[in-house]
Coordinates of C-alpha atoms in Angstrom, one line a residue:
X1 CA -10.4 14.6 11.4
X2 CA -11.9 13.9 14.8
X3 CA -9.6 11.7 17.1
X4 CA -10.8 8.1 16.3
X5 CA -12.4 5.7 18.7
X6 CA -9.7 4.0 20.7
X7 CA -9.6 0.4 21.7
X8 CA -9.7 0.9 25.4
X9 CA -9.6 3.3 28.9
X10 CA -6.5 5.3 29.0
X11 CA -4.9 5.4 32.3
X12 CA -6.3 7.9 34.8
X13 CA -4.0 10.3 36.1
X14 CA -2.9 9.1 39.4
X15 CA -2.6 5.4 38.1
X16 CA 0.1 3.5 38.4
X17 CA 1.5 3.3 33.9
X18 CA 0.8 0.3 32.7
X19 CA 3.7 -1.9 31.6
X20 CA 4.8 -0.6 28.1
X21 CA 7.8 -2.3 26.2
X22 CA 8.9 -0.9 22.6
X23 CA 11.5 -1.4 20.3
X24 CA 14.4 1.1 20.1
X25 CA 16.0 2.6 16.8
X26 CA 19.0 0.3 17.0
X27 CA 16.4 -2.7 17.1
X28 CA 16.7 -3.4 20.6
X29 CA 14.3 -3.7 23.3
X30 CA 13.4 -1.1 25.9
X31 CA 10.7 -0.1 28.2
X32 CA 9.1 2.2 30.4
X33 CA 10.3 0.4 33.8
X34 CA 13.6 1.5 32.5
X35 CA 13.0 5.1 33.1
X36 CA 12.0 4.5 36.6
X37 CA 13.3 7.4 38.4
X38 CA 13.0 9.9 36.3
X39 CA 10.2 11.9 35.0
X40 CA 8.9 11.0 31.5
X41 CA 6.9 12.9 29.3
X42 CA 5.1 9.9 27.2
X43 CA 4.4 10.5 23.9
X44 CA 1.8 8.2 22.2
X45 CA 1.3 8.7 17.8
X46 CA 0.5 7.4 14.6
X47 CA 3.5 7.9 12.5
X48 CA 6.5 10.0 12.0
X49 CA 5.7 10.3 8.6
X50 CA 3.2 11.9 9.0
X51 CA 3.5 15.9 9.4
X52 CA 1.9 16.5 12.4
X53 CA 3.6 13.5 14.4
X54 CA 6.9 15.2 12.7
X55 CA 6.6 18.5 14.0
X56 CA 5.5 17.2 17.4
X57 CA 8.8 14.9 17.8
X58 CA 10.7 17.8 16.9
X59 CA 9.0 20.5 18.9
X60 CA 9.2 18.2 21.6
X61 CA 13.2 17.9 21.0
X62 CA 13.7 21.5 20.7
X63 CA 11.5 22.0 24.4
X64 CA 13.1 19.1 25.8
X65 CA 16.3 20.5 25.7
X66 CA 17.9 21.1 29.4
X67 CA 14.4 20.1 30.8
X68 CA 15.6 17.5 33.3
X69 CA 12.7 15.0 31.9
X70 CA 13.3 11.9 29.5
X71 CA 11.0 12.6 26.3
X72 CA 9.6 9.1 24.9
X73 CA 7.9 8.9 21.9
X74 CA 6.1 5.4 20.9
X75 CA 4.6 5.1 17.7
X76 CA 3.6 2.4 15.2
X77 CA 6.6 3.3 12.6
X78 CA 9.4 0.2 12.3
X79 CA 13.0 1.0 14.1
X80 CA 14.5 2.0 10.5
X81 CA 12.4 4.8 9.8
X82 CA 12.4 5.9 13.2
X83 CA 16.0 6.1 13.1
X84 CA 16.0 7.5 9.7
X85 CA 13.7 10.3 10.8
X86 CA 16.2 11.0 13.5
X87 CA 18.9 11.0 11.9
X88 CA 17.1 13.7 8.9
X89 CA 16.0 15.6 12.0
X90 CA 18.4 15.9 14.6
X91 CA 16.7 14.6 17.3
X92 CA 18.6 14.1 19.9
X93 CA 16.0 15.1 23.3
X94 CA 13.4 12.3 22.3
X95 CA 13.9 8.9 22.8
X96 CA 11.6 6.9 19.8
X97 CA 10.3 3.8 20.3
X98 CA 8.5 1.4 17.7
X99 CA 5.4 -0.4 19.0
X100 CA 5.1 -2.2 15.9
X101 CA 5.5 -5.9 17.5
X102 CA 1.9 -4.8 19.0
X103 CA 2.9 -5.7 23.0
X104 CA 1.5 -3.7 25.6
X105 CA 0.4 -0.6 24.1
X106 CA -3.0 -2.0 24.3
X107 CA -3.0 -1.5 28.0
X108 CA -2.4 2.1 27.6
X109 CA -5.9 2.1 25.3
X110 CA -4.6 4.4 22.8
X111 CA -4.5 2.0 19.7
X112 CA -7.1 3.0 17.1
X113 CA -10.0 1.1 17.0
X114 CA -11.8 1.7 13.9
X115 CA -11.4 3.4 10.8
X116 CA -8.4 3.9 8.3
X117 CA -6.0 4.1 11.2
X118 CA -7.2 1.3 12.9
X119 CA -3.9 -0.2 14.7
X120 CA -1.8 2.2 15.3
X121 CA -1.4 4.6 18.2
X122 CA -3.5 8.4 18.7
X123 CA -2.2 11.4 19.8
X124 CA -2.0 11.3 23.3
X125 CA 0.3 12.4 25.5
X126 CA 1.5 11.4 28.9
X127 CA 3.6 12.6 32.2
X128 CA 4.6 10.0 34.2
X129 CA 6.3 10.9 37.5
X130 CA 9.5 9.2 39.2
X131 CA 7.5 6.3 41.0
X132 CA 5.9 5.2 37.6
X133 CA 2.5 7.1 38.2
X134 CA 0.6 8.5 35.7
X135 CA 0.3 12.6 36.5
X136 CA -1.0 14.3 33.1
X137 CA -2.8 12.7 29.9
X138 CA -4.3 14.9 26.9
X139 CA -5.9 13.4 24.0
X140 CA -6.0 16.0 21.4
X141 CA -9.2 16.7 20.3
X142 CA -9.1 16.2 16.6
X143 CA -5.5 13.6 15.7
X144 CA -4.4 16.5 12.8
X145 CA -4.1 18.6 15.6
X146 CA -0.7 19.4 18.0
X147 CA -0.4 18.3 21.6
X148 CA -0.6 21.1 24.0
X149 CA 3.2 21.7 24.6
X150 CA 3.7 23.7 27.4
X151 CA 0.8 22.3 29.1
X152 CA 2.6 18.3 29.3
X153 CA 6.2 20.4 29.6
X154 CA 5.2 22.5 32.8
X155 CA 3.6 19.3 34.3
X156 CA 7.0 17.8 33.9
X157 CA 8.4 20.7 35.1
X158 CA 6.3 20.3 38.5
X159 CA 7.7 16.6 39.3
X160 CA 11.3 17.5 39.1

């Protein structure tokens, strides 16, 4: 399946990231601003439960491990099953956040506009360097298909 119309412009590298709030496993409230200082690799998806967001959270948390770089993953799944995914899975490199009270994702313009996914999040993924600026954005090409891994890792890698 092709990746779906979105409902706005992504960020262009060298942007300052947009505001983006999300709700943590343990139900409380987090946000991007609060990783100022550090380098995060942004991770933008439908669903855990789905296979492909799956293996990407926990490739991601395998890779992430000693990298230096906070891993953020924000998709449209509710704090429990984020947490129960976690738990299952071991992941302990990727911070997951729940963008199911709908808040400033939009701003990002990675919401699905049309379709049977309309609403939640595509695959898109993000580096966003110490001073909050956006420095690396894929959109995979068709949303069955994985992120480019060492591609978003190495551009990390470059900002530490």
């Amino acid at each position: 399946m092709p990746q779906p119309r979105f409902n706005g412009q992504l960020p262009s590298v060298g942007t300052p990231a947009p505001a983006l709030r999300y709700v943590k496993n343990d139900r409380t409230e987090a946000s991007l601003a609060d990783h100022k200082g550090h380098v995060v690799v942004l991770l933008m998806f439908p669903s855990v439960d789905t296979g492909v967001c799956a293996t990407e959270a926990r490739t991601f948390n395998q890779k992430a491990t000693g990298l230096g770089a906070k891993v953020l993953s924000v998709s449209a799944d509710l704090p429990f099953a984020l947490n129960r995914f976690c738990a299952a899975e071991g992941i302990a490199n990727v911070e997951t956040g729940s963008d199911f009270r709908h808040r400033d994702a939009d701003a990002w313009g990675t919401r699905i506009a049309e379709g049977p996914m309309a609403g939640v999040l595509g695959r898109v993924t993000f580096v966003v360097d110490k001073e909050g600026i956006v420095r690396y954005c894929e959109v995979t090409p068709e949303l069955g298909t994985e992120p480019d891994y060492e591609a978003a890792l190495n551009a990390a890698k470059a900002l530490l």
